[in-house]
CSV table of C-alpha atoms in Angstrom, one decimal:
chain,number,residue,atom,x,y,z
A,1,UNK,CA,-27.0,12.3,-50.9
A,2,UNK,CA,-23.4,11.3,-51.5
A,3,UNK,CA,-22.2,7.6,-50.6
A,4,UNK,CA,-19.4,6.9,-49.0
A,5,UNK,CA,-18.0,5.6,-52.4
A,6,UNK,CA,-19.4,7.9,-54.1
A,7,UNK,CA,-17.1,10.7,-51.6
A,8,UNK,CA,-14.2,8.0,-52.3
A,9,UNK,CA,-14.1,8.4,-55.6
A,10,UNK,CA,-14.0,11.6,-55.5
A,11,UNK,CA,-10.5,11.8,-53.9
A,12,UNK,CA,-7.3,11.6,-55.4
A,13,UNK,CA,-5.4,9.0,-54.7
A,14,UNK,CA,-3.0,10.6,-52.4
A,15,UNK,CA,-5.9,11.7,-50.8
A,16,UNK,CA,-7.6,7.9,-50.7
A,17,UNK,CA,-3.6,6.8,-49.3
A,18,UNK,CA,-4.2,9.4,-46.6
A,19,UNK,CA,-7.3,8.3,-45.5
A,20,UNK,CA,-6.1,4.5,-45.8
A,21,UNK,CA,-3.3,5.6,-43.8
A,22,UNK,CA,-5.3,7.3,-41.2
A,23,UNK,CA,-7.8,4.1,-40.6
A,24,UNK,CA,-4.8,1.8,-40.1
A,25,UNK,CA,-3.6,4.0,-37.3
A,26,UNK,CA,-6.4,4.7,-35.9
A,27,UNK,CA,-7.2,0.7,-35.7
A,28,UNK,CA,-3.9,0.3,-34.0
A,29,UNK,CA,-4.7,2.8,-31.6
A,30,UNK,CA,-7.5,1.0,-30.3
A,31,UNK,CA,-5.8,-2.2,-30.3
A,32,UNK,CA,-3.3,-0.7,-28.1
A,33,UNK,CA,-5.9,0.8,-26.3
A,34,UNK,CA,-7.7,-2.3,-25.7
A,35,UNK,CA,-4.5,-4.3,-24.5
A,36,UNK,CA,-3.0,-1.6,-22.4
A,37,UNK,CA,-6.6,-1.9,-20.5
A,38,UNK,CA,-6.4,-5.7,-20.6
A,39,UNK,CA,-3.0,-5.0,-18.7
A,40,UNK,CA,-4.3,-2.1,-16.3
A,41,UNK,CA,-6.8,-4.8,-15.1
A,42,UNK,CA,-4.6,-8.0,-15.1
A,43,UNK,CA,-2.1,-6.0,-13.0
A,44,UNK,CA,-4.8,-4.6,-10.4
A,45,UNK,CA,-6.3,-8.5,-10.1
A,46,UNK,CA,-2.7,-9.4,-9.2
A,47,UNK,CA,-2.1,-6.7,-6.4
A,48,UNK,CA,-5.6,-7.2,-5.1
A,49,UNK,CA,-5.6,-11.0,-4.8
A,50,UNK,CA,-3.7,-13.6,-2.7
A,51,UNK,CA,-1.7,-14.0,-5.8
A,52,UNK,CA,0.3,-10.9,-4.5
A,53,UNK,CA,1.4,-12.7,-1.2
A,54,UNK,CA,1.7,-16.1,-3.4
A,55,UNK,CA,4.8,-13.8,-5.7
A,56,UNK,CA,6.2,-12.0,-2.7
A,57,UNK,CA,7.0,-15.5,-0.4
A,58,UNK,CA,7.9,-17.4,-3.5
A,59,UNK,CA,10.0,-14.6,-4.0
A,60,UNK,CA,11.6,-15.1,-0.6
A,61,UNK,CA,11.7,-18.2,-0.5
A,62,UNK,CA,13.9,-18.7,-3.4
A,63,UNK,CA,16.1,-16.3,-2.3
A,64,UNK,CA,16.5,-18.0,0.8
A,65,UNK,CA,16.8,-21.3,-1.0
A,66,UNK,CA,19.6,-20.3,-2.5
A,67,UNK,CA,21.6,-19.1,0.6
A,68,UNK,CA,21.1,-15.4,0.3
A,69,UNK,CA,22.1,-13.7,2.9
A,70,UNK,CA,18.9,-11.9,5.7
A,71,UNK,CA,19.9,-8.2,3.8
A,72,UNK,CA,19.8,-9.7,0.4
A,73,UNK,CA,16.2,-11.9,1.5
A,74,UNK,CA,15.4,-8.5,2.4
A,75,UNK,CA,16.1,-6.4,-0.7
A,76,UNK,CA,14.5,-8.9,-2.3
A,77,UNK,CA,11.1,-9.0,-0.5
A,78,UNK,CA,11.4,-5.1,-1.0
A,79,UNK,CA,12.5,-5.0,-4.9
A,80,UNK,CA,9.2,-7.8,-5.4
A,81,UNK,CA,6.7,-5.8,-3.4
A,82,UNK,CA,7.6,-2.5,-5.2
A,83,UNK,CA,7.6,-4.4,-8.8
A,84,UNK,CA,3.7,-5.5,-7.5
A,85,UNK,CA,2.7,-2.4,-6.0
A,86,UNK,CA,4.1,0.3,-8.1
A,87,UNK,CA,2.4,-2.2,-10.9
A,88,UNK,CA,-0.9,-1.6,-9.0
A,89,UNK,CA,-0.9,1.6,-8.7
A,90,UNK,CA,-0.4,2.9,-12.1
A,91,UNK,CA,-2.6,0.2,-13.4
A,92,UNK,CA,-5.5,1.4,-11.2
A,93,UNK,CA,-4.5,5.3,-11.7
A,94,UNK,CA,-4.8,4.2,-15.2
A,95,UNK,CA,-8.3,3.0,-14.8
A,96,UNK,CA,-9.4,5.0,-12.2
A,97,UNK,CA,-9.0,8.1,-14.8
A,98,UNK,CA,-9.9,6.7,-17.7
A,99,UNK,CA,-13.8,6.9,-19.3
A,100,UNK,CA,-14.8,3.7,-17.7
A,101,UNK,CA,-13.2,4.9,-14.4
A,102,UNK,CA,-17.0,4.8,-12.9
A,103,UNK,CA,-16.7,1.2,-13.7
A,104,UNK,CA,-13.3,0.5,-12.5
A,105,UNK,CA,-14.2,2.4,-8.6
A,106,UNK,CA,-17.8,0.4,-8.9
A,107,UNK,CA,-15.5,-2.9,-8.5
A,108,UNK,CA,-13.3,-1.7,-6.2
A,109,UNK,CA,-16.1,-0.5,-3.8
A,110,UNK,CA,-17.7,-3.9,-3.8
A,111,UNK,CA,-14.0,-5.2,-3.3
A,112,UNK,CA,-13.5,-2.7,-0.4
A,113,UNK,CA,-17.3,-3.6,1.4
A,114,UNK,CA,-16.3,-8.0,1.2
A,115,UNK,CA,-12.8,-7.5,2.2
A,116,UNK,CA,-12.4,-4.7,4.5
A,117,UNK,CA,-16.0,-3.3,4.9
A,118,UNK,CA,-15.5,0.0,3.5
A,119,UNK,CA,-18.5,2.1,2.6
A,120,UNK,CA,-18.6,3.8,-0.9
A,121,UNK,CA,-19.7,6.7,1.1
A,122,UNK,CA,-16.9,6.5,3.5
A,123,UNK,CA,-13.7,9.3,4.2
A,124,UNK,CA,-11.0,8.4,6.0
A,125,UNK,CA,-8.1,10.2,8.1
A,126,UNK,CA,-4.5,9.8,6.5
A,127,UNK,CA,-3.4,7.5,9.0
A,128,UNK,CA,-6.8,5.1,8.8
A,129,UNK,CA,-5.7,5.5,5.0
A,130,UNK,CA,-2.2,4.2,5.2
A,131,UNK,CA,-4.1,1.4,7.0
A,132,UNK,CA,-6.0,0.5,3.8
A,133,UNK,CA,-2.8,0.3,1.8
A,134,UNK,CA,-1.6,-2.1,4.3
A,135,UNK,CA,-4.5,-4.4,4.5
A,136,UNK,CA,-5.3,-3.8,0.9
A,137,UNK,CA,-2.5,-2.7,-1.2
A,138,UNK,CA,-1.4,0.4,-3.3
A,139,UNK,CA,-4.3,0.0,-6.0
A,140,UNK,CA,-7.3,-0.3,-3.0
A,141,UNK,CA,-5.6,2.7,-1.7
A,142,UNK,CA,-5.5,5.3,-4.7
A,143,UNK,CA,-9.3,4.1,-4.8
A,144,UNK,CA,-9.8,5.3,-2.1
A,145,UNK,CA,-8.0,8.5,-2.2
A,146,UNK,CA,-9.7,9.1,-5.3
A,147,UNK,CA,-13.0,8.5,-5.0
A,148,UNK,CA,-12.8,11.2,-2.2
A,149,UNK,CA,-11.3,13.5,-4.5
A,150,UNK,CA,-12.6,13.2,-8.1
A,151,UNK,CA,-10.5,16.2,-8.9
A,152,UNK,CA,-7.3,14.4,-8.7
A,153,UNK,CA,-5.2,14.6,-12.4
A,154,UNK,CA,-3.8,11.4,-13.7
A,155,UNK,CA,-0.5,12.9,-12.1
A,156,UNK,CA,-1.6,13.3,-8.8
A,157,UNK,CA,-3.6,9.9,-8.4
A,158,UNK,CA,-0.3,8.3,-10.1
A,159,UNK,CA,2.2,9.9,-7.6
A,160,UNK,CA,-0.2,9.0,-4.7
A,161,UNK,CA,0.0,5.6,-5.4
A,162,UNK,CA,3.6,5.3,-5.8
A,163,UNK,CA,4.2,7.1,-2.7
A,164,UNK,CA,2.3,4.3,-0.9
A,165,UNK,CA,3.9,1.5,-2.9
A,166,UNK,CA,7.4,2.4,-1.7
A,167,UNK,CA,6.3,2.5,1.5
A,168,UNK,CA,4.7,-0.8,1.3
A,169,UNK,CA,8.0,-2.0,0.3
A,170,UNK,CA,9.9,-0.2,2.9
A,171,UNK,CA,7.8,-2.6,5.3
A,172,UNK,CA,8.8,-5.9,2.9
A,173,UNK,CA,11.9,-5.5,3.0
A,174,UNK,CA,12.2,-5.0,7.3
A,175,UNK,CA,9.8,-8.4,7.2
A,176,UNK,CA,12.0,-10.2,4.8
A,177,UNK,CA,15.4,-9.5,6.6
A,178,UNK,CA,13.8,-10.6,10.2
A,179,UNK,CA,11.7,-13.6,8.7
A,180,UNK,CA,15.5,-14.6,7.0
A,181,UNK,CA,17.4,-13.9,10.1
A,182,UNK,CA,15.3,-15.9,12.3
A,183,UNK,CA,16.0,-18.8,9.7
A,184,UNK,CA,19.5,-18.3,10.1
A,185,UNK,CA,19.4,-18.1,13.5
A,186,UNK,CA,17.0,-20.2,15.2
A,187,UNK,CA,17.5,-19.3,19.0
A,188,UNK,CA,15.2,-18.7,21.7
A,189,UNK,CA,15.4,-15.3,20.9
A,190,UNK,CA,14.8,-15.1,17.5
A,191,UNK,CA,11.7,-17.4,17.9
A,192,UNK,CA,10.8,-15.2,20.1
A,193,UNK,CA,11.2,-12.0,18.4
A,194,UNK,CA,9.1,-13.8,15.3
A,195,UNK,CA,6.3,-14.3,18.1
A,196,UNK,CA,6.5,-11.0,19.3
A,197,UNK,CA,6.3,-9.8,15.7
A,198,UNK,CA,3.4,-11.9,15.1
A,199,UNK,CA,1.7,-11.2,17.9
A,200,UNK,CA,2.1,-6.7,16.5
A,201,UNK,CA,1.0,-7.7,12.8
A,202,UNK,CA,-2.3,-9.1,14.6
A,203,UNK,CA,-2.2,-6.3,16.8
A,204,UNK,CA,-1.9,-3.8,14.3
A,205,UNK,CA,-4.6,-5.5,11.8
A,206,UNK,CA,-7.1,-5.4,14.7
A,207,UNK,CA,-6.1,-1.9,15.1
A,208,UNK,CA,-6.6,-0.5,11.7
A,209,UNK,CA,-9.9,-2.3,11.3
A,210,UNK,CA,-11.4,-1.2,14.7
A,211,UNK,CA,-10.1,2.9,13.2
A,212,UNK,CA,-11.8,1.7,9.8
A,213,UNK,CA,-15.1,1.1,11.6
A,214,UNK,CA,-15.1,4.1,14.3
A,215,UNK,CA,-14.0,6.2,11.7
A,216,UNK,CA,-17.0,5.2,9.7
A,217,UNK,CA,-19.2,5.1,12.9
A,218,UNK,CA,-18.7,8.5,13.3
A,219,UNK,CA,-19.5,9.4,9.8
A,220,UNK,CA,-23.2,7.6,10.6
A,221,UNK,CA,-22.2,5.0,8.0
A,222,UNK,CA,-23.6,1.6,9.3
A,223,UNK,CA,-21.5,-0.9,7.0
A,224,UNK,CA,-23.2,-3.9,8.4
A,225,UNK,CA,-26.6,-2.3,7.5
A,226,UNK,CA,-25.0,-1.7,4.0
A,227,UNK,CA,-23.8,-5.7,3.9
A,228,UNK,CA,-27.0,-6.9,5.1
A,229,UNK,CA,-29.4,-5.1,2.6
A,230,UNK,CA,-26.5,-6.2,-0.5
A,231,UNK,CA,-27.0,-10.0,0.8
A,232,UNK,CA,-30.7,-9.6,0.5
């Protein structure tokens, strides 16, 4: 049998430059490799964890700091939520479709069940859906659509994500301006409105939770059966 060395020396030495040439890249590809997942899994921590909301008020309230006017508070809000989100979802697309992808839905499940009690085994309509992204975010989201539909290309997953991401930030950028114009107006009307507003986001989160559960209800999931056996 014929060492390694042995096969070396055998070459010529443009032949052993080659080879050199081709380990050296082939390193650097996996470094690259290794950090664009490092990045991937950084950015989806971010858009998943109260670090998101931590980034999008300090964002506003700079802005505001500085005098910026409610449309500019707003663009702001929007501009920082899509930077997040858009972040998100191509960081998870990336994961989601990559060899490890198992992996990268495995944590995103368990994420889904603590947070928002969301079965693994769980579909959901297109509206309960564009619930999830607002409770959860863009990343949670393209899970979700994914893990219904393995079948999804890189493309597909990645678009998916985006789509909700902008949307996400359509909804920044209308709670930025309002937040900034009560500031800058601080009537009895515009306290009230900001009540009034409160009083729909808590509406609205009840709502989508309450679809969440039916939804999986109907599906003869039993997500508290699910959280109890986990905590045992």
């Amino acid at each position: 049998m014929t060492s390694p060395e042995e096969s070396t020396n055998n070459l010529s030495q443009p032949e052993i430059e080659i080879a050199n040439n081709h380990a050296k890249v082939s390193d650097k590809s996996s470094i690259l490799h290794n950090f664009r997942r490092a990045g991937e899994i950084a950015m989806v921590g971010i858009e998943v964890s109260p670090l998101n909301e931590a980034i999008r008020f300090g964002a506003i309230g700079t802005a505001i700091a500085y005098g910026a006017d409610p449309v500019t508070v707003g663009a702001v809000a929007g501009g920082i939520t899509m930077a997040v989100e858009s972040g998100g979802a191509v960081a998870a697309t990336g994961l989601l479709t990559s060899h490890n992808g198992g992996r990268a839905i495995d944590w995103i499940n368990a994420k889904l069940e603590n947070n928002l009690k969301v079965s693994p085994e769980a579909k959901f309509s297109p509206l309960t859906k564009a619930g999830i992204a607002f409770l959860g975010g863009s990343a949670v989201v393209s899970a979700v659509k994914y893990r219904e539909n393995p079948e999804m290309t890189e493309s597909e997953s990645r678009n998916y994500g985006l789509i909700s991401a902008t949307a996400l930030a359509g909804s920044a950028s209308v709670m930025g301006y309002a937040f900034s114009k009560g500031i800058e107006l601080p009537g009895p009307q515009m306290v009230g409105a900001g009540l009034i507003a409160t009083g729909v986001l808590t509406a609205v989160w009840r709502r989508i939770t309450t679809r969440i559960r039916r939804e999986q209800v109907e599906e003869g999931i039993d997500i508290d059966n699910i959280n109890r056996e986990e905590a045992e």
